[in-house]
Amino acid sequence: MSSHCILERVAETESTNNDLMARWRAGELIDPIARLAQKQTAGKGRAGRAWLARPQDSLCFSLAYPFQRKPADLSGLSLLVGLAVISGISLALNHSKQELHQKGLRLKWPNDLLLNQGKLGGILIEGGQTKLGDPSWMIIGIGINLQNANAFDQALRHEQKVAALDQLLTTGEVLPDPDWIWLKIVEELEATLSNFDQTGFAQYQKLWMDWDAFQNTAVRISGAGQEVIEGVAKGVDTSGALLLASGEKMISIHAGDVSLRTSK
Ligand code: BTN
């Protein structure tokens, strides 16, 4: 399969998400488009944070994709994007998903890629529907650390454990060209998103749980201005909401500005 969306590559921009958001707001988006930047001068992370990237060591791109579903019916999208990124990595590195799983690749709800508990990548989804009947344009921003995890670690002052894609390679293997990795991930995204648009998240629930980094782990959920909830992570429901066993209750936590940390 090859990519059907427009592919754009630029040397430098503020943020590929901002670029595509501006085009969406101006009504300029017609076909799916993936935009990669070698360098972002103001890369954005979730919850208003900055996204740290290093031009030679990072893959930073955004995909603008039109869904027929209303934004309210797109729950689980970020989880699905994580699964598609894993498929793309598997194709690009020519390693089976089972191998990647054995090496410690996981997903952290709602939208982080982890490698042995270190952050390998992040997903930032923005966009919406301008008016009823229009497609829902979602701008899916993806940042992946390719190599040199130590440099990220130092730049982040060791605040969080960082991982990089080259840590998935076996001795003697070299990382493929970043453009190749990008293309494989975009191909997988297109196929998965088109299927999701028709069927929704439910059919991916079990698959996502196979990659869940925190299944049956004691966790703490915190979000801006919300009280902290503690419990044991029990995977996700058919809508992609996180299930948390807290005392006698099972609580559903819906995607949003939530962070997940192992309880101390
Ligand atoms: C996170 O906080 O984990 C999400 C990070 C998302 C970063 C990507 S890099 C490409 C795209 N452009 C941005 O400004 N952010 C996203």
mmCIF file with all atom_site columns, N, CA, C and O in Angstrom, residues 226-264:
data_model
loop_
_atom_site.group_PDB
_atom_site.id
_atom_site.type_symbol
_atom_site.label_atom_id
_atom_site.label_alt_id
_atom_site.label_comp_id
_atom_site.label_asym_id
_atom_site.label_entity_id
_atom_site.label_seq_id
_atom_site.pdbx_PDB_ins_code
_atom_site.Cartn_x
_atom_site.Cartn_y
_atom_site.Cartn_z
_atom_site.occupancy
_atom_site.B_iso_or_equiv
_atom_site.pdbx_formal_charge
_atom_site.auth_seq_id
_atom_site.auth_comp_id
_atom_site.auth_asym_id
_atom_site.auth_atom_id
_atom_site.pdbx_PDB_model_num
ATOM 1   N N  . GLN A 1 226 ? -8.392  19.526 38.356 1.00 0.00 ? 226 GLN A N  1
ATOM 2   C CA . GLN A 1 226 ? -9.235  18.426 38.828 1.00 0.00 ? 226 GLN A CA 1
ATOM 3   C C  . GLN A 1 226 ? -8.559  17.723 40.001 1.00 0.00 ? 226 GLN A C  1
ATOM 4   O O  . GLN A 1 226 ? -7.344  17.730 40.112 1.00 0.00 ? 226 GLN A O  1
ATOM 5   N N  . GLU A 1 227 ? -9.397  17.122 40.847 1.00 0.00 ? 227 GLU A N  1
ATOM 6   C CA . GLU A 1 227 ? -8.784  16.421 41.969 1.00 0.00 ? 227 GLU A CA 1
ATOM 7   C C  . GLU A 1 227 ? -8.117  15.130 41.489 1.00 0.00 ? 227 GLU A C  1
ATOM 8   O O  . GLU A 1 227 ? -8.523  14.536 40.488 1.00 0.00 ? 227 GLU A O  1
ATOM 9   N N  . VAL A 1 228 ? -7.089  14.750 42.211 1.00 0.00 ? 228 VAL A N  1
ATOM 10  C CA . VAL A 1 228 ? -6.327  13.557 41.840 1.00 0.00 ? 228 VAL A CA 1
ATOM 11  C C  . VAL A 1 228 ? -7.157  12.308 42.181 1.00 0.00 ? 228 VAL A C  1
ATOM 12  O O  . VAL A 1 228 ? -7.759  12.236 43.235 1.00 0.00 ? 228 VAL A O  1
ATOM 13  N N  . ILE A 1 229 ? -7.190  11.368 41.246 1.00 0.00 ? 229 ILE A N  1
ATOM 14  C CA . ILE A 1 229 ? -7.905  10.114 41.499 1.00 0.00 ? 229 ILE A CA 1
ATOM 15  C C  . ILE A 1 229 ? -6.890  8.984  41.486 1.00 0.00 ? 229 ILE A C  1
ATOM 16  O O  . ILE A 1 229 ? -6.056  8.899  40.586 1.00 0.00 ? 229 ILE A O  1
ATOM 17  N N  . GLU A 1 230 ? -6.954  8.140  42.480 1.00 0.00 ? 230 GLU A N  1
ATOM 18  C CA . GLU A 1 230 ? -6.041  6.991  42.513 1.00 0.00 ? 230 GLU A CA 1
ATOM 19  C C  . GLU A 1 230 ? -6.828  5.701  42.320 1.00 0.00 ? 230 GLU A C  1
ATOM 20  O O  . GLU A 1 230 ? -7.987  5.613  42.701 1.00 0.00 ? 230 GLU A O  1
ATOM 21  N N  . GLY A 1 231 ? -6.202  4.728  41.733 1.00 0.00 ? 231 GLY A N  1
ATOM 22  C CA . GLY A 1 231 ? -6.879  3.451  41.540 1.00 0.00 ? 231 GLY A CA 1
ATOM 23  C C  . GLY A 1 231 ? -5.982  2.500  40.771 1.00 0.00 ? 231 GLY A C  1
ATOM 24  O O  . GLY A 1 231 ? -4.796  2.762  40.571 1.00 0.00 ? 231 GLY A O  1
ATOM 25  N N  . VAL A 1 232 ? -6.579  1.420  40.312 1.00 0.00 ? 232 VAL A N  1
ATOM 26  C CA . VAL A 1 232 ? -5.812  0.434  39.540 1.00 0.00 ? 232 VAL A CA 1
ATOM 27  C C  . VAL A 1 232 ? -6.323  0.465  38.100 1.00 0.00 ? 232 VAL A C  1
ATOM 28  O O  . VAL A 1 232 ? -7.526  0.329  37.849 1.00 0.00 ? 232 VAL A O  1
ATOM 29  N N  . ALA A 1 233 ? -5.413  0.683  37.157 1.00 0.00 ? 233 ALA A N  1
ATOM 30  C CA . ALA A 1 233 ? -5.807  0.798  35.743 1.00 0.00 ? 233 ALA A CA 1
ATOM 31  C C  . ALA A 1 233 ? -6.280  -0.564 35.234 1.00 0.00 ? 233 ALA A C  1
ATOM 32  O O  . ALA A 1 233 ? -5.595  -1.572 35.402 1.00 0.00 ? 233 ALA A O  1
ATOM 33  N N  . LYS A 1 234 ? -7.450  -0.554 34.603 1.00 0.00 ? 234 LYS A N  1
ATOM 34  C CA . LYS A 1 234 ? -8.054  -1.808 34.133 1.00 0.00 ? 234 LYS A CA 1
ATOM 35  C C  . LYS A 1 234 ? -8.307  -1.762 32.628 1.00 0.00 ? 234 LYS A C  1
ATOM 36  O O  . LYS A 1 234 ? -9.319  -2.281 32.147 1.00 0.00 ? 234 LYS A O  1
ATOM 37  N N  . GLY A 1 235 ? -7.442  -1.078 31.913 1.00 0.00 ? 235 GLY A N  1
ATOM 38  C CA . GLY A 1 235 ? -7.608  -1.028 30.462 1.00 0.00 ? 235 GLY A CA 1
ATOM 39  C C  . GLY A 1 235 ? -8.600  0.049  30.062 1.00 0.00 ? 235 GLY A C  1
ATOM 40  O O  . GLY A 1 235 ? -8.808  1.034  30.777 1.00 0.00 ? 235 GLY A O  1
ATOM 41  N N  . VAL A 1 236 ? -9.213  -0.132 28.896 1.00 0.00 ? 236 VAL A N  1
ATOM 42  C CA . VAL A 1 236 ? -10.137 0.881  28.365 1.00 0.00 ? 236 VAL A CA 1
ATOM 43  C C  . VAL A 1 236 ? -11.473 0.223  28.012 1.00 0.00 ? 236 VAL A C  1
ATOM 44  O O  . VAL A 1 236 ? -11.539 -0.985 27.784 1.00 0.00 ? 236 VAL A O  1
ATOM 45  N N  . ASP A 1 237 ? -12.521 1.051  27.950 1.00 0.00 ? 237 ASP A N  1
ATOM 46  C CA . ASP A 1 237 ? -13.816 0.522  27.522 1.00 0.00 ? 237 ASP A CA 1
ATOM 47  C C  . ASP A 1 237 ? -13.951 0.658  26.000 1.00 0.00 ? 237 ASP A C  1
ATOM 48  O O  . ASP A 1 237 ? -13.002 1.053  25.312 1.00 0.00 ? 237 ASP A O  1
ATOM 49  N N  . THR A 1 238 ? -15.132 0.349  25.483 1.00 0.00 ? 238 THR A N  1
ATOM 50  C CA . THR A 1 238 ? -15.283 0.336  24.020 1.00 0.00 ? 238 THR A CA 1
ATOM 51  C C  . THR A 1 238 ? -15.204 1.733  23.409 1.00 0.00 ? 238 THR A C  1
ATOM 52  O O  . THR A 1 238 ? -15.089 1.869  22.192 1.00 0.00 ? 238 THR A O  1
ATOM 53  N N  . SER A 1 239 ? -15.269 2.785  24.256 1.00 0.00 ? 239 SER A N  1
ATOM 54  C CA . SER A 1 239 ? -15.151 4.139  23.703 1.00 0.00 ? 239 SER A CA 1
ATOM 55  C C  . SER A 1 239 ? -13.726 4.668  23.848 1.00 0.00 ? 239 SER A C  1
ATOM 56  O O  . SER A 1 239 ? -13.423 5.780  23.419 1.00 0.00 ? 239 SER A O  1
ATOM 57  N N  . GLY A 1 240 ? -12.860 3.880  24.493 1.00 0.00 ? 240 GLY A N  1
ATOM 58  C CA . GLY A 1 240 ? -11.477 4.329  24.679 1.00 0.00 ? 240 GLY A CA 1
ATOM 59  C C  . GLY A 1 240 ? -11.257 5.022  26.011 1.00 0.00 ? 240 GLY A C  1
ATOM 60  O O  . GLY A 1 240 ? -10.148 5.467  26.299 1.00 0.00 ? 240 GLY A O  1
ATOM 61  N N  . ALA A 1 241 ? -12.317 5.103  26.836 1.00 0.00 ? 241 ALA A N  1
ATOM 62  C CA . ALA A 1 241 ? -12.148 5.724  28.168 1.00 0.00 ? 241 ALA A CA 1
ATOM 63  C C  . ALA A 1 241 ? -11.337 4.778  29.046 1.00 0.00 ? 241 ALA A C  1
ATOM 64  O O  . ALA A 1 241 ? -11.488 3.556  28.964 1.00 0.00 ? 241 ALA A O  1
ATOM 65  N N  . LEU A 1 242 ? -10.482 5.362  29.899 1.00 0.00 ? 242 LEU A N  1
ATOM 66  C CA . LEU A 1 242 ? -9.665  4.564  30.815 1.00 0.00 ? 242 LEU A CA 1
ATOM 67  C C  . LEU A 1 242 ? -10.544 4.040  31.950 1.00 0.00 ? 242 LEU A C  1
ATOM 68  O O  . LEU A 1 242 ? -11.338 4.791  32.519 1.00 0.00 ? 242 LEU A O  1
ATOM 69  N N  . LEU A 1 243 ? -10.409 2.772  32.264 1.00 0.00 ? 243 LEU A N  1
ATOM 70  C CA . LEU A 1 243 ? -11.172 2.189  33.374 1.00 0.00 ? 243 LEU A CA 1
ATOM 71  C C  . LEU A 1 243 ? -10.262 2.121  34.587 1.00 0.00 ? 243 LEU A C  1
ATOM 72  O O  . LEU A 1 243 ? -9.154  1.592  34.509 1.00 0.00 ? 243 LEU A O  1
ATOM 73  N N  . LEU A 1 244 ? -10.774 2.653  35.687 1.00 0.00 ? 244 LEU A N  1
ATOM 74  C CA . LEU A 1 244 ? -9.981  2.723  36.902 1.00 0.00 ? 244 LEU A CA 1
ATOM 75  C C  . LEU A 1 244 ? -10.762 2.098  38.045 1.00 0.00 ? 244 LEU A C  1
ATOM 76  O O  . LEU A 1 244 ? -11.866 2.551  38.377 1.00 0.00 ? 244 LEU A O  1
ATOM 77  N N  . ALA A 1 245 ? -10.195 1.045  38.635 1.00 0.00 ? 245 ALA A N  1
ATOM 78  C CA . ALA A 1 245 ? -10.843 0.438  39.805 1.00 0.00 ? 245 ALA A CA 1
ATOM 79  C C  . ALA A 1 245 ? -10.411 1.245  41.018 1.00 0.00 ? 245 ALA A C  1
ATOM 80  O O  . ALA A 1 245 ? -9.223  1.306  41.352 1.00 0.00 ? 245 ALA A O  1
ATOM 81  N N  . SER A 1 246 ? -11.384 1.892  41.657 1.00 0.00 ? 246 SER A N  1
ATOM 82  C CA . SER A 1 246 ? -11.075 2.749  42.790 1.00 0.00 ? 246 SER A CA 1
ATOM 83  C C  . SER A 1 246 ? -12.001 2.353  43.933 1.00 0.00 ? 246 SER A C  1
ATOM 84  O O  . SER A 1 246 ? -13.198 2.614  43.878 1.00 0.00 ? 246 SER A O  1
ATOM 85  N N  . GLY A 1 247 ? -11.459 1.695  44.944 1.00 0.00 ? 247 GLY A N  1
ATOM 86  C CA . GLY A 1 247 ? -12.296 1.150  46.022 1.00 0.00 ? 247 GLY A CA 1
ATOM 87  C C  . GLY A 1 247 ? -13.255 0.133  45.424 1.00 0.00 ? 247 GLY A C  1
ATOM 88  O O  . GLY A 1 247 ? -12.849 -0.766 44.689 1.00 0.00 ? 247 GLY A O  1
ATOM 89  N N  . GLU A 1 248 ? -14.533 0.325  45.676 1.00 0.00 ? 248 GLU A N  1
ATOM 90  C CA . GLU A 1 248 ? -15.553 -0.609 45.177 1.00 0.00 ? 248 GLU A CA 1
ATOM 91  C C  . GLU A 1 248 ? -16.003 -0.247 43.772 1.00 0.00 ? 248 GLU A C  1
ATOM 92  O O  . GLU A 1 248 ? -16.723 -0.990 43.127 1.00 0.00 ? 248 GLU A O  1
ATOM 93  N N  . LYS A 1 249 ? -15.603 0.945  43.354 1.00 0.00 ? 249 LYS A N  1
ATOM 94  C CA . LYS A 1 249 ? -16.158 1.486  42.090 1.00 0.00 ? 249 LYS A CA 1
ATOM 95  C C  . LYS A 1 249 ? -15.238 1.283  40.898 1.00 0.00 ? 249 LYS A C  1
ATOM 96  O O  . LYS A 1 249 ? -14.026 1.226  41.034 1.00 0.00 ? 249 LYS A O  1
ATOM 97  N N  . MET A 1 250 ? -15.861 1.229  39.712 1.00 0.00 ? 250 MET A N  1
ATOM 98  C CA . MET A 1 250 ? -15.095 1.254  38.462 1.00 0.00 ? 250 MET A CA 1
ATOM 99  C C  . MET A 1 250 ? -15.404 2.620  37.830 1.00 0.00 ? 250 MET A C  1
ATOM 100 O O  . MET A 1 250 ? -16.559 2.915  37.516 1.00 0.00 ? 250 MET A O  1
ATOM 101 N N  . ILE A 1 251 ? -14.393 3.424  37.691 1.00 0.00 ? 251 ILE A N  1
ATOM 102 C CA . ILE A 1 251 ? -14.587 4.785  37.164 1.00 0.00 ? 251 ILE A CA 1
ATOM 103 C C  . ILE A 1 251 ? -14.096 4.832  35.722 1.00 0.00 ? 251 ILE A C  1
ATOM 104 O O  . ILE A 1 251 ? -13.039 4.274  35.398 1.00 0.00 ? 251 ILE A O  1
ATOM 105 N N  . SER A 1 252 ? -14.853 5.519  34.827 1.00 0.00 ? 252 SER A N  1
ATOM 106 C CA . SER A 1 252 ? -14.371 5.727  33.449 1.00 0.00 ? 252 SER A CA 1
ATOM 107 C C  . SER A 1 252 ? -13.780 7.120  33.360 1.00 0.00 ? 252 SER A C  1
ATOM 108 O O  . SER A 1 252 ? -14.437 8.093  33.700 1.00 0.00 ? 252 SER A O  1
ATOM 109 N N  . ILE A 1 253 ? -12.579 7.207  32.890 1.00 0.00 ? 253 ILE A N  1
ATOM 110 C CA . ILE A 1 253 ? -11.924 8.506  32.700 1.00 0.00 ? 253 ILE A CA 1
ATOM 111 C C  . ILE A 1 253 ? -11.858 8.754  31.194 1.00 0.00 ? 253 ILE A C  1
ATOM 112 O O  . ILE A 1 253 ? -11.310 7.938  30.454 1.00 0.00 ? 253 ILE A O  1
ATOM 113 N N  . HIS A 1 254 ? -12.424 9.879  30.764 1.00 0.00 ? 254 HIS A N  1
ATOM 114 C CA . HIS A 1 254 ? -12.472 10.142 29.329 1.00 0.00 ? 254 HIS A CA 1
ATOM 115 C C  . HIS A 1 254 ? -11.251 10.948 28.889 1.00 0.00 ? 254 HIS A C  1
ATOM 116 O O  . HIS A 1 254 ? -10.639 11.631 29.679 1.00 0.00 ? 254 HIS A O  1
ATOM 117 N N  . ALA A 1 255 ? -10.887 10.804 27.642 1.00 0.00 ? 255 ALA A N  1
ATOM 118 C CA . ALA A 1 255 ? -9.697  11.495 27.120 1.00 0.00 ? 255 ALA A CA 1
ATOM 119 C C  . ALA A 1 255 ? -9.792  12.983 27.428 1.00 0.00 ? 255 ALA A C  1
ATOM 120 O O  . ALA A 1 255 ? -10.872 13.558 27.406 1.00 0.00 ? 255 ALA A O  1
ATOM 121 N N  . GLY A 1 256 ? -8.691  13.566 27.713 1.00 0.00 ? 256 GLY A N  1
ATOM 122 C CA . GLY A 1 256 ? -8.647  14.990 28.020 1.00 0.00 ? 256 GLY A CA 1
ATOM 123 C C  . GLY A 1 256 ? -7.287  15.303 28.587 1.00 0.00 ? 256 GLY A C  1
ATOM 124 O O  . GLY A 1 256 ? -6.326  14.594 28.326 1.00 0.00 ? 256 GLY A O  1
ATOM 125 N N  . ASP A 1 257 ? -7.217  16.344 29.348 1.00 0.00 ? 257 ASP A N  1
ATOM 126 C CA . ASP A 1 257 ? -5.942  16.767 29.910 1.00 0.00 ? 257 ASP A CA 1
ATOM 127 C C  . ASP A 1 257 ? -5.664  15.996 31.200 1.00 0.00 ? 257 ASP A C  1
ATOM 128 O O  . ASP A 1 257 ? -5.832  16.507 32.295 1.00 0.00 ? 257 ASP A O  1
ATOM 129 N N  . VAL A 1 258 ? -5.286  14.774 31.028 1.00 0.00 ? 258 VAL A N  1
ATOM 130 C CA . VAL A 1 258 ? -5.091  13.897 32.183 1.00 0.00 ? 258 VAL A CA 1
ATOM 131 C C  . VAL A 1 258 ? -3.686  13.319 32.120 1.00 0.00 ? 258 VAL A C  1
ATOM 132 O O  . VAL A 1 258 ? -3.198  12.977 31.055 1.00 0.00 ? 258 VAL A O  1
ATOM 133 N N  . SER A 1 259 ? -3.026  13.252 33.246 1.00 0.00 ? 259 SER A N  1
ATOM 134 C CA . SER A 1 259 ? -1.719  12.581 33.236 1.00 0.00 ? 259 SER A CA 1
ATOM 135 C C  . SER A 1 259 ? -1.788  11.338 34.121 1.00 0.00 ? 259 SER A C  1
ATOM 136 O O  . SER A 1 259 ? -2.559  11.286 35.067 1.00 0.00 ? 259 SER A O  1
ATOM 137 N N  . LEU A 1 260 ? -0.998  10.399 33.782 1.00 0.00 ? 260 LEU A N  1
ATOM 138 C CA . LEU A 1 260 ? -1.066  9.102  34.423 1.00 0.00 ? 260 LEU A CA 1
ATOM 139 C C  . LEU A 1 260 ? 0.298   8.827  35.059 1.00 0.00 ? 260 LEU A C  1
ATOM 140 O O  . LEU A 1 260 ? 1.302   8.863  34.375 1.00 0.00 ? 260 LEU A O  1
ATOM 141 N N  . ARG A 1 261 ? 0.306   8.603  36.354 1.00 0.00 ? 261 ARG A N  1
ATOM 142 C CA . ARG A 1 261 ? 1.604   8.335  37.009 1.00 0.00 ? 261 ARG A CA 1
ATOM 143 C C  . ARG A 1 261 ? 1.457   7.143  37.934 1.00 0.00 ? 261 ARG A C  1
ATOM 144 O O  . ARG A 1 261 ? 0.458   6.989  38.604 1.00 0.00 ? 261 ARG A O  1
ATOM 145 N N  . THR A 1 262 ? 2.512   6.372  38.004 1.00 0.00 ? 262 THR A N  1
ATOM 146 C CA . THR A 1 262 ? 2.481   5.247  38.928 1.00 0.00 ? 262 THR A CA 1
ATOM 147 C C  . THR A 1 262 ? 2.440   5.805  40.346 1.00 0.00 ? 262 THR A C  1
ATOM 148 O O  . THR A 1 262 ? 3.225   6.689  40.688 1.00 0.00 ? 262 THR A O  1
ATOM 149 N N  . SER A 1 263 ? 1.503   5.300  41.172 1.00 0.00 ? 263 SER A N  1
ATOM 150 C CA . SER A 1 263 ? 1.401   5.771  42.555 1.00 0.00 ? 263 SER A CA 1
ATOM 151 C C  . SER A 1 263 ? 2.675   5.429  43.321 1.00 0.00 ? 263 SER A C  1
ATOM 152 O O  . SER A 1 263 ? 3.269   4.374  43.089 1.00 0.00 ? 263 SER A O  1
ATOM 153 N N  . LYS A 1 264 ? 3.053   6.323  44.216 1.00 0.00 ? 264 LYS A N  1
ATOM 154 C CA . LYS A 1 264 ? 4.256   6.023  44.998 1.00 0.00 ? 264 LYS A CA 1
ATOM 155 C C  . LYS A 1 264 ? 3.848   5.245  46.239 1.00 0.00 ? 264 LYS A C  1
ATOM 156 O O  . LYS A 1 264 ? 2.774   5.352  46.721 1.00 0.00 ? 264 LYS A O  1
#
